[in-house]
Amino acid sequence: MTTDTQTENLLTNELIELLHSAGRIIEVKKGSFLFQEGQPASEIYLILSGRIQISKMNAEGQELYLRLCSEHDIIGELTLFTEDPRYIFNARVMEDGHVAGIQLDPLEKALFQNSNLGYQFIRWMNDHIRRTMTKFRDLVLFGKKGALYSTLIRLSNSYGLSKEDGIHLTVPITTQDLAHFCGTAREIVSRMLTELKKEKIISINHKKIIIHNVDFLKRENDCENCPVSHCTID
């Protein structure tokens, strides 16, 4: 299942058209930052193509990956309806593409004036917050191992392809990437991956992970069988 389809179901055509029409088109290049935490915010962004990683730096300077966003995802949305808005996350471009930059003031007015659009946006925000809370739940309640298992499950829902031998992740993921998603050191993640490989829960081929027993990961994390749309990496 792909994140694009899930997002389109939440962002209606009317809301997407509003965001398209209200925005300036910006070309973004891999490795650059669309915005960084602490910067004054005047726009939110709708991704038209490419991929953008949303992350946060902790007090020790360690980077925590929060979302991997793609087409039709909105980023920078937490700056809406705030005084002296500033970005609270980093948005690093992972794949060349284009985004629509939407000015905060006219968007806020449009949402106030059109109750239907405002309702649609509130629904999207509510769903987005619920998904974010489930990620933090896994990080806080189940420790480093739970964070890794949760990340693997979410990756399988976002980028997994089911085959006879298991779920193949269709995007390359490094140990360092997983460490950033889990908010821990690469060496710790490497040891946990080695244990999973020994138990034949997963295997890794050219930086692409095959999950042979996703049920094991779910059992270890006391999976609540929440909707797949709430258990993705985006």
Coordinates of N, CA and C in Angstrom, one line a residue:
M1 N 0.9 -1.2 0.0 CA 0.0 0.0 0.0 C 0.9 1.2 0.0
T2 N 0.6 2.2 -0.8 CA 1.4 3.4 -0.9 C 0.8 4.5 -0.1
T3 N 1.7 5.4 0.4 CA 1.2 6.6 1.2 C 0.4 7.6 0.3
D4 N 0.7 7.6 -1.0 CA 0.0 8.6 -1.9 C -1.4 8.4 -1.9
T5 N -1.9 7.1 -2.0 CA -3.3 6.8 -2.1 C -4.0 7.1 -0.8
Q6 N -3.3 6.8 0.3 CA -3.9 7.1 1.6 C -4.1 8.6 1.8
T7 N -3.1 9.4 1.4 CA -3.2 10.8 1.6 C -4.3 11.4 0.7
E8 N -4.4 11.0 -0.5 CA -5.4 11.5 -1.4 C -6.8 11.3 -0.9
N9 N -7.0 10.1 -0.2 CA -8.3 9.9 0.4 C -8.7 10.9 1.5
L10 N -7.6 11.5 2.1 CA -7.8 12.4 3.2 C -7.9 13.8 2.7
L11 N -7.0 14.2 1.7 CA -7.1 15.5 1.1 C -8.0 15.4 -0.1
T12 N -9.2 16.0 0.0 CA -10.1 16.0 -1.1 C -9.6 16.8 -2.3
N13 N -10.2 16.5 -3.4 CA -9.8 17.2 -4.6 C -10.0 18.7 -4.5
E14 N -11.0 19.1 -3.8 CA -11.3 20.6 -3.6 C -10.2 21.2 -2.8
L15 N -9.7 20.5 -1.8 CA -8.6 21.1 -0.9 C -7.3 21.1 -1.7
I16 N -7.0 20.0 -2.4 CA -5.8 20.0 -3.2 C -5.8 21.1 -4.2
E17 N -6.9 21.3 -4.9 CA -7.0 22.4 -5.9 C -6.8 23.7 -5.3
L18 N -7.3 24.0 -4.1 CA -7.1 25.2 -3.4 C -5.6 25.4 -3.1
L19 N -4.9 24.4 -2.6 CA -3.5 24.5 -2.3 C -2.7 24.7 -3.6
H20 N -3.0 24.0 -4.7 CA -2.4 24.2 -6.0 C -2.5 25.6 -6.4
S21 N -3.7 26.2 -6.4 CA -4.0 27.5 -7.0 C -3.4 28.6 -6.1
A22 N -3.2 28.4 -4.8 CA -2.8 29.4 -3.9 C -1.3 29.5 -3.8
G23 N -0.6 28.5 -4.5 CA 0.9 28.4 -4.2 C 1.7 28.8 -5.4
R24 N 3.0 29.2 -5.1 CA 4.0 29.4 -6.1 C 4.8 28.0 -6.2
I25 N 5.2 27.7 -7.4 CA 5.8 26.4 -7.6 C 7.3 26.6 -7.4
I26 N 7.9 25.7 -6.5 CA 9.3 25.8 -6.2 C 10.0 24.5 -6.6
E27 N 11.1 24.6 -7.3 CA 11.9 23.4 -7.6 C 12.8 23.1 -6.4
V28 N 12.9 21.9 -6.0 CA 13.7 21.5 -4.9 C 14.7 20.4 -5.3
K29 N 15.9 20.5 -4.8 CA 17.0 19.6 -5.2 C 17.4 18.8 -4.0
K30 N 17.8 17.5 -4.3 CA 18.2 16.6 -3.3 C 19.4 17.1 -2.5
G31 N 19.3 17.0 -1.1 CA 20.3 17.4 -0.2 C 20.1 18.8 0.3
S32 N 19.2 19.6 -0.3 CA 18.9 20.9 0.2 C 17.8 20.9 1.3
F33 N 17.6 22.0 2.0 CA 16.6 22.1 3.0 C 15.5 23.0 2.5
L34 N 14.3 22.6 2.5 CA 13.1 23.5 2.2 C 13.0 24.5 3.4
F35 N 13.1 24.0 4.6 CA 13.1 24.9 5.8 C 13.8 24.1 6.9
Q36 N 14.2 24.9 7.9 CA 14.9 24.3 9.1 C 14.2 24.9 10.3
E37 N 14.3 24.1 11.4 CA 13.6 24.5 12.6 C 14.1 25.8 13.2
G38 N 13.2 26.6 13.6 CA 13.6 27.9 14.2 C 13.5 29.0 13.2
Q39 N 13.4 28.7 11.9 CA 13.3 29.8 10.9 C 11.8 30.4 10.9
P40 N 11.7 31.7 10.7 CA 10.4 32.3 10.6 C 9.6 31.6 9.4
A41 N 8.3 31.4 9.7 CA 7.5 30.7 8.7 C 6.5 31.7 8.0
S42 N 6.4 31.7 6.7 CA 5.4 32.4 6.0 C 4.6 31.6 5.1
E43 N 5.0 30.3 4.9 CA 4.4 29.4 4.0 C 4.3 28.0 4.5
I44 N 3.2 27.3 4.1 CA 3.3 25.8 4.2 C 3.4 25.3 2.8
Y45 N 3.7 24.0 2.7 CA 4.0 23.4 1.4 C 3.2 22.2 1.1
L46 N 2.9 22.1 -0.2 CA 2.2 20.9 -0.8 C 3.2 20.2 -1.7
I47 N 3.6 19.0 -1.5 CA 4.6 18.3 -2.3 C 3.9 17.9 -3.6
L48 N 4.4 18.3 -4.7 CA 3.9 17.9 -6.0 C 4.7 16.7 -6.6
S49 N 6.0 16.6 -6.3 CA 6.8 15.5 -6.7 C 8.0 15.4 -5.9
G50 N 8.7 14.3 -5.9 CA 9.9 14.1 -5.1 C 9.6 13.7 -3.6
R51 N 10.6 13.6 -2.8 CA 10.4 13.1 -1.4 C 11.2 14.1 -0.5
I52 N 10.5 14.3 0.7 CA 11.1 15.3 1.7 C 11.1 14.6 3.0
Q53 N 12.2 14.6 3.7 CA 12.3 14.0 5.1 C 12.1 15.1 6.1
I54 N 11.1 14.8 7.0 CA 10.9 15.7 8.2 C 11.6 15.2 9.4
S55 N 12.4 16.0 10.1 CA 13.2 15.5 11.2 C 13.2 16.6 12.3
K56 N 13.7 16.2 13.5 CA 13.9 17.0 14.6 C 15.2 16.8 15.3
M57 N 15.9 17.8 15.7 CA 17.1 17.6 16.5 C 16.8 17.6 18.0
N58 N 17.4 16.7 18.7 CA 17.2 16.7 20.2 C 18.3 17.5 20.8
A59 N 18.3 17.6 22.1 CA 19.2 18.5 22.9 C 20.7 18.1 22.7
E60 N 20.9 16.8 22.4 CA 22.2 16.3 22.2 C 22.7 16.4 20.8
G61 N 21.9 17.0 19.9 CA 22.3 17.2 18.5 C 22.0 15.9 17.7
Q62 N 21.2 15.0 18.2 CA 20.9 13.8 17.5 C 19.6 14.0 16.6
E63 N 19.7 13.5 15.4 CA 18.5 13.8 14.5 C 17.5 12.6 14.6
L64 N 16.3 13.0 14.7 CA 15.2 12.0 14.7 C 14.3 12.2 13.5
Y65 N 14.2 11.1 12.7 CA 13.4 11.2 11.5 C 11.9 11.0 12.0
L66 N 11.0 11.9 11.5 CA 9.6 11.8 11.9 C 8.7 11.3 10.7
R67 N 8.9 11.9 9.5 CA 8.1 11.5 8.4 C 8.9 11.5 7.1
L68 N 8.6 10.6 6.2 CA 9.1 10.7 4.9 C 7.9 11.0 3.9
C69 N 7.9 12.2 3.4 CA 6.7 12.7 2.7 C 6.9 12.7 1.2
S70 N 5.8 12.5 0.5 CA 5.8 12.5 -1.0 C 4.6 13.2 -1.5
E71 N 4.3 12.9 -2.8 CA 3.3 13.6 -3.5 C 2.0 13.8 -2.7
H72 N 1.4 15.0 -2.7 CA 0.2 15.4 -2.1 C 0.3 15.4 -0.6
D73 N 1.5 15.3 0.0 CA 1.6 15.5 1.5 C 1.8 17.0 1.7
I74 N 1.3 17.4 2.9 CA 1.4 18.8 3.3 C 2.5 18.8 4.4
I75 N 3.4 19.8 4.3 CA 4.4 20.0 5.4 C 4.5 21.4 5.8
G76 N 4.9 21.6 7.1 CA 4.9 22.9 7.7 C 3.6 23.4 8.2
E77 N 2.6 22.5 8.3 CA 1.2 22.8 8.6 C 1.1 23.3 10.0
L78 N 2.0 23.0 10.9 CA 1.8 23.4 12.3 C 2.1 24.8 12.6
T79 N 2.5 25.6 11.5 CA 2.7 27.0 11.6 C 1.4 27.8 11.4
L80 N 0.3 27.1 11.0 CA -1.0 27.8 10.7 C -1.6 28.3 12.1
F81 N -2.2 29.4 12.0 CA -3.0 30.0 13.1 C -2.1 30.1 14.4
T82 N -0.9 30.5 14.3 CA 0.0 30.8 15.4 C 0.6 32.2 15.3
E83 N 0.9 32.8 16.4 CA 1.5 34.1 16.4 C 3.0 33.9 16.2
D84 N 3.7 34.8 15.5 CA 5.1 34.7 15.2 C 5.5 33.3 14.8
P85 N 4.8 32.8 13.7 CA 5.0 31.3 13.3 C 6.5 31.0 12.9
R86 N 7.0 29.9 13.5 CA 8.3 29.4 13.1 C 8.2 27.9 12.9
Y87 N 9.1 27.5 12.0 CA 9.1 26.0 11.7 C 9.7 25.3 12.9
I88 N 9.1 24.2 13.3 CA 9.6 23.5 14.5 C 10.3 22.2 14.1
F89 N 10.3 21.9 12.7 CA 11.0 20.7 12.2 C 12.0 21.1 11.1
N90 N 12.8 20.2 10.7 CA 13.6 20.4 9.5 C 13.0 19.6 8.3
A91 N 13.1 20.2 7.1 CA 12.5 19.5 5.9 C 13.7 19.4 4.9
R92 N 14.3 18.2 4.8 CA 15.4 18.0 3.9 C 14.9 17.2 2.7
V93 N 15.3 17.7 1.5 CA 14.9 17.1 0.2 C 15.7 15.9 0.0
M94 N 15.0 14.7 -0.2 CA 15.7 13.4 -0.4 C 15.7 13.0 -1.9
E95 N 14.8 13.7 -2.6 CA 14.7 13.3 -4.1 C 14.2 14.6 -4.8
D96 N 14.9 14.9 -5.9 CA 14.5 16.1 -6.7 C 13.0 16.2 -6.9
G97 N 12.4 17.4 -6.9 CA 11.0 17.5 -7.2 C 10.5 18.9 -7.2
H98 N 9.2 19.1 -7.0 CA 8.6 20.4 -7.0 C 7.6 20.4 -5.8
V99 N 7.5 21.6 -5.2 CA 6.5 21.8 -4.1 C 5.8 23.1 -4.4
A100 N 4.5 23.2 -3.9 CA 3.8 24.5 -4.0 C 3.9 25.1 -2.6
G101 N 4.4 26.4 -2.6 CA 4.5 27.2 -1.4 C 3.3 28.0 -1.3
I102 N 2.5 27.8 -0.2 CA 1.2 28.5 0.0 C 1.4 29.5 1.2
Q103 N 1.1 30.8 0.9 CA 1.2 31.8 2.0 C 0.2 31.5 3.1
L104 N 0.7 31.7 4.3 CA -0.2 31.4 5.5 C -1.4 32.3 5.6
D105 N -1.2 33.6 5.4 CA -2.4 34.5 5.6 C -3.5 34.2 4.6
P106 N -3.3 34.2 3.3 CA -4.5 33.9 2.4 C -5.1 32.5 2.7
L107 N -4.2 31.5 3.1 CA -4.8 30.2 3.3 C -5.7 30.2 4.6
E108 N -5.2 30.9 5.6 CA -6.0 31.0 6.8 C -7.4 31.6 6.5
K109 N -7.3 32.7 5.7 CA -8.6 33.4 5.4 C -9.5 32.5 4.6
A110 N -8.9 31.7 3.6 CA -9.8 30.8 2.8 C -10.4 29.7 3.7
L111 N -9.7 29.2 4.7 CA -10.2 28.2 5.6 C -11.3 28.8 6.5
F112 N -11.2 30.0 6.9 CA -12.2 30.7 7.7 C -13.4 30.9 6.9
Q113 N -13.3 31.4 5.6 CA -14.4 31.8 4.8 C -15.2 30.6 4.2
N114 N -14.5 29.5 4.1 CA -15.2 28.3 3.5 C -15.2 27.2 4.5
S115 N -16.4 27.0 5.2 CA -16.5 26.1 6.3 C -16.2 24.7 5.9
N116 N -16.6 24.3 4.6 CA -16.4 23.0 4.1 C -14.9 22.7 4.0
L117 N -14.1 23.6 3.4 CA -12.7 23.4 3.3 C -12.1 23.4 4.7
G118 N -12.5 24.3 5.6 CA -12.0 24.3 7.0 C -12.2 22.9 7.7
Y119 N -13.4 22.3 7.4 CA -13.7 21.0 8.0 C -12.8 20.0 7.4
Q120 N -12.6 20.0 6.1 CA -11.7 19.0 5.5 C -10.3 19.1 6.0
F121 N -9.8 20.3 6.2 CA -8.5 20.5 6.7 C -8.4 20.0 8.2
I122 N -9.4 20.3 9.0 CA -9.4 19.8 10.4 C -9.4 18.3 10.4
R123 N -10.1 17.7 9.5 CA -10.1 16.2 9.5 C -8.7 15.7 9.2
W124 N -8.1 16.3 8.2 CA -6.7 15.9 7.8 C -5.8 16.1 9.0
M125 N -5.8 17.2 9.6 CA -5.0 17.5 10.8 C -5.2 16.5 11.9
N126 N -6.4 16.2 12.2 CA -6.7 15.2 13.2 C -6.1 13.9 12.9
D127 N -6.3 13.4 11.7 CA -5.7 12.1 11.3 C -4.2 12.2 11.4
H128 N -3.6 13.3 10.9 CA -2.1 13.4 11.0 C -1.6 13.4 12.4
I129 N -2.3 14.1 13.3 CA -1.9 14.1 14.7 C -2.0 12.7 15.3
R130 N -3.1 11.9 15.0 CA -3.2 10.6 15.5 C -2.1 9.7 15.1
R131 N -1.7 9.8 13.8 CA -0.6 9.0 13.3 C 0.7 9.3 14.0
T132 N 0.9 10.6 14.2 CA 2.1 11.1 14.9 C 2.2 10.5 16.4
M133 N 1.0 10.5 17.0 CA 1.0 10.1 18.4 C 1.3 8.6 18.5
T134 N 0.8 7.8 17.5 CA 1.1 6.4 17.6 C 2.6 6.1 17.4
K135 N 3.3 6.9 16.7 CA 4.7 6.8 16.5 C 5.4 7.1 17.8
F136 N 5.1 8.2 18.5 CA 5.7 8.5 19.8 C 5.3 7.5 20.8
R137 N 4.1 6.9 20.8 CA 3.8 5.8 21.7 C 4.8 4.7 21.6
D138 N 5.1 4.3 20.4 CA 6.0 3.2 20.2 C 7.4 3.5 20.7
L139 N 7.8 4.7 20.4 CA 9.2 5.2 20.8 C 9.3 5.2 22.4
V140 N 8.2 5.7 23.0 CA 8.3 5.9 24.5 C 8.0 4.6 25.2
L141 N 7.0 3.8 24.8 CA 6.6 2.7 25.6 C 7.4 1.4 25.4
F142 N 8.0 1.3 24.3 CA 8.6 0.0 24.0 C 10.1 0.1 23.8
G143 N 10.7 1.2 24.1 CA 12.2 1.3 24.1 C 12.8 1.2 22.7
K144 N 14.1 1.0 22.6 CA 14.8 1.0 21.3 C 14.4 -0.1 20.5
K145 N 14.2 -1.3 21.1 CA 13.8 -2.5 20.3 C 12.4 -2.2 19.7
G146 N 11.5 -1.7 20.5 CA 10.1 -1.4 20.0 C 10.1 -0.4 19.0
A147 N 11.0 0.6 19.1 CA 11.1 1.7 18.1 C 11.5 1.1 16.7
L148 N 12.5 0.1 16.8 CA 13.0 -0.5 15.5 C 11.9 -1.3 14.9
Y149 N 11.2 -2.2 15.7 CA 10.2 -3.0 15.2 C 9.0 -2.2 14.6
S150 N 8.7 -1.1 15.3 CA 7.6 -0.2 14.8 C 8.0 0.4 13.5
T151 N 9.3 0.8 13.4 CA 9.8 1.4 12.1 C 9.7 0.4 11.0
L152 N 10.1 -0.8 11.2 CA 10.0 -1.9 10.2 C 8.6 -2.2 9.8
I153 N 7.7 -2.2 10.7 CA 6.3 -2.4 10.4 C 5.7 -1.3 9.6
R154 N 6.1 0.0 9.9 CA 5.6 1.1 9.2 C 6.2 1.2 7.8
L155 N 7.4 0.8 7.7 CA 8.1 0.8 6.3 C 7.4 -0.3 5.5
S156 N 7.0 -1.4 6.1 CA 6.3 -2.5 5.3 C 5.0 -2.0 4.8
N157 N 4.3 -1.2 5.6 CA 3.0 -0.7 5.2 C 3.1 0.4 4.1
S158 N 4.2 1.2 4.2 CA 4.4 2.2 3.2 C 5.0 1.8 1.9
Y159 N 6.0 0.9 2.0 CA 6.8 0.5 0.9 C 7.0 -1.0 0.7
G160 N 6.1 -1.7 1.3 CA 6.3 -3.2 1.3 C 5.6 -3.8 0.1
L161 N 6.2 -4.8 -0.5 CA 5.7 -5.6 -1.6 C 5.7 -7.1 -1.1
S162 N 4.4 -7.6 -1.0 CA 4.3 -9.0 -0.5 C 4.7 -10.0 -1.6
K163 N 5.6 -10.9 -1.2 CA 6.0 -12.1 -2.0 C 6.0 -13.3 -1.2
E164 N 6.3 -14.5 -1.9 CA 6.2 -15.7 -1.2 C 7.1 -15.8 0.0
D165 N 8.3 -15.2 0.0 CA 9.2 -15.3 1.1 C 9.1 -14.2 2.1
G166 N 8.1 -13.3 1.9 CA 7.9 -12.2 2.9 C 7.6 -10.9 2.3
I167 N 7.8 -9.8 3.0 CA 7.5 -8.5 2.6 C 8.8 -7.8 2.2
H168 N 8.9 -7.5 0.9 CA 10.1 -6.8 0.4 C 9.9 -5.3 0.4
L169 N 10.8 -4.6 1.1 CA 10.8 -3.1 1.1 C 11.4 -2.6 -0.2
T170 N 10.6 -1.8 -0.9 CA 11.0 -1.4 -2.2 C 11.9 -0.2 -2.3
V171 N 12.3 0.3 -1.1 CA 13.2 1.5 -1.0 C 14.4 1.0 -0.2
P172 N 15.6 1.5 -0.6 CA 16.8 1.1 0.2 C 16.8 1.8 1.5
I173 N 17.1 1.1 2.6 CA 17.2 1.7 3.9 C 18.5 1.3 4.6
T174 N 19.3 2.3 5.0 CA 20.6 2.0 5.7 C 20.3 1.8 7.2
T175 N 21.3 1.3 7.8 CA 21.3 1.2 9.3 C 21.2 2.6 9.9
Q176 N 21.9 3.5 9.3 CA 21.9 4.9 9.8 C 20.5 5.5 9.7
D177 N 19.8 5.2 8.6 CA 18.4 5.7 8.4 C 17.5 5.1 9.5
L178 N 17.7 3.8 9.8 CA 16.8 3.2 10.8 C 17.2 3.8 12.2
A179 N 18.4 4.1 12.4 CA 18.8 4.7 13.7 C 18.2 6.1 13.8
H180 N 18.1 6.9 12.7 CA 17.5 8.2 12.8 C 16.0 8.1 13.1
F181 N 15.3 7.1 12.5 CA 13.9 6.9 12.7 C 13.6 6.4 14.2
C182 N 14.6 5.7 14.8 CA 14.4 5.2 16.1 C 15.0 6.1 17.2
G183 N 15.7 7.2 16.8 CA 16.3 8.1 17.7 C 17.3 7.5 18.6
T184 N 18.2 6.6 18.0 CA 19.2 5.9 18.8 C 20.5 5.8 17.9
A185 N 21.5 5.2 18.5 CA 22.8 5.1 17.8 C 22.8 4.0 16.7
R186 N 23.5 4.2 15.7 CA 23.6 3.2 14.6 C 24.1 1.8 15.1
E187 N 25.1 1.8 16.0 CA 25.6 0.6 16.5 C 24.5 -0.3 17.2
I188 N 23.6 0.4 17.9 CA 22.6 -0.3 18.6 C 21.6 -0.9 17.7
V189 N 21.3 -0.2 16.6 CA 20.4 -0.7 15.6 C 21.0 -1.9 14.9
S190 N 22.3 -1.8 14.6 CA 23.0 -2.8 13.9 C 23.0 -4.1 14.7
R191 N 23.2 -4.1 16.0 CA 23.1 -5.3 16.8 C 21.7 -5.9 16.8
M192 N 20.7 -5.0 16.9 CA 19.3 -5.6 16.9 C 19.0 -6.2 15.5
L193 N 19.5 -5.6 14.4 CA 19.2 -6.2 13.1 C 19.9 -7.5 13.0
T194 N 21.1 -7.6 13.5 CA 21.8 -8.9 13.5 C 21.1 -10.0 14.2
E195 N 20.4 -9.6 15.4 CA 19.6 -10.6 16.1 C 18.4 -11.0 15.3
L196 N 17.8 -10.1 14.6 CA 16.6 -10.4 13.8 C 17.0 -11.3 12.6
K197 N 18.2 -11.1 12.1 CA 18.6 -11.9 11.0 C 18.9 -13.3 11.4
K198 N 19.5 -13.4 12.6 CA 19.8 -14.8 13.2 C 18.6 -15.6 13.4
E199 N 17.5 -14.9 13.9 CA 16.2 -15.5 14.1 C 15.4 -15.7 12.8
K200 N 16.0 -15.2 11.7 CA 15.3 -15.3 10.4 C 14.0 -14.5 10.3
I201 N 13.9 -13.5 11.1 CA 12.8 -12.6 11.1 C 12.9 -11.7 9.9
I202 N 14.1 -11.3 9.6 CA 14.4 -10.4 8.4 C 15.6 -10.9 7.7
S203 N 15.8 -10.4 6.5 CA 17.1 -10.6 5.8 C 17.3 -9.3 5.0
I204 N 18.6 -9.0 4.6 CA 18.9 -7.8 4.0 C 19.7 -8.1 2.7
N205 N 19.3 -7.5 1.6 CA 20.0 -7.7 0.3 C 20.2 -6.4 -0.4
H206 N 21.4 -5.9 -0.5 CA 21.7 -4.6 -1.1 C 20.9 -3.5 -0.5
K207 N 21.0 -3.4 0.8 CA 20.3 -2.3 1.6 C 18.8 -2.4 1.5
K208 N 18.2 -3.4 0.9 CA 16.8 -3.6 0.9 C 16.4 -4.7 1.8
I209 N 15.5 -4.5 2.7 CA 15.1 -5.4 3.8 C 13.9 -6.3 3.3
I210 N 14.0 -7.5 3.7 CA 12.9 -8.5 3.5 C 12.4 -8.9 4.9
I211 N 11.2 -8.6 5.2 CA 10.6 -9.0 6.5 C 9.9 -10.4 6.3
H212 N 10.5 -11.4 6.9 CA 9.9 -12.8 6.7 C 8.8 -13.1 7.7
N213 N 8.8 -12.4 8.8 CA 7.8 -12.6 9.9 C 7.4 -11.3 10.5
V214 N 6.5 -10.6 9.8 CA 6.0 -9.4 10.4 C 5.1 -9.6 11.6
D215 N 4.5 -10.8 11.7 CA 3.7 -11.0 12.9 C 4.5 -11.0 14.1
F216 N 5.7 -11.5 14.1 CA 6.6 -11.5 15.2 C 6.8 -10.1 15.7
L217 N 7.1 -9.2 14.8 CA 7.3 -7.8 15.1 C 6.1 -7.2 15.8
K218 N 4.9 -7.5 15.2 CA 3.7 -7.0 15.8 C 3.4 -7.5 17.2
R219 N 3.7 -8.8 17.4 CA 3.4 -9.4 18.7 C 4.4 -8.7 19.8
E220 N 5.6 -8.5 19.4 CA 6.6 -8.0 20.3 C 6.2 -6.5 20.7
N221 N 5.5 -5.8 19.8 CA 5.1 -4.5 20.1 C 3.7 -4.4 20.6
D222 N 3.0 -5.5 21.0 CA 1.6 -5.5 21.4 C 0.8 -4.7 20.4
C223 N 0.9 -5.0 19.1 CA 0.2 -4.2 18.1 C -1.3 -4.2 18.3
E224 N -1.8 -3.0 18.2 CA -3.2 -2.7 18.5 C -4.1 -2.9 17.3
N225 N -3.5 -3.3 16.1 CA -4.2 -3.4 14.9 C -4.9 -2.2 14.5
C226 N -4.2 -1.0 14.6 CA -4.8 0.2 14.2 C -4.9 0.3 12.7
P227 N -5.7 1.2 12.1 CA -5.8 1.3 10.6 C -4.4 1.4 10.0
V228 N -4.2 0.8 8.9 CA -2.9 0.9 8.2 C -2.5 2.4 7.9
S229 N -3.5 3.2 7.7 CA -3.2 4.6 7.4 C -2.6 5.3 8.6
H230 N -2.7 4.8 9.8 CA -2.1 5.3 11.0 C -0.8 4.7 11.3
C231 N -0.4 3.7 10.5 CA 0.8 2.9 10.8 C 1.7 2.9 9.6
T232 N 2.1 4.1 9.1 CA 3.0 4.3 8.0 C 4.2 5.1 8.4
I233 N 5.2 5.2 7.5 CA 6.4 6.0 7.8 C 6.2 7.5 7.4
D234 N 5.1 7.8 6.8 CA 4.9 9.2 6.4 C 4.3 10.1 7.5

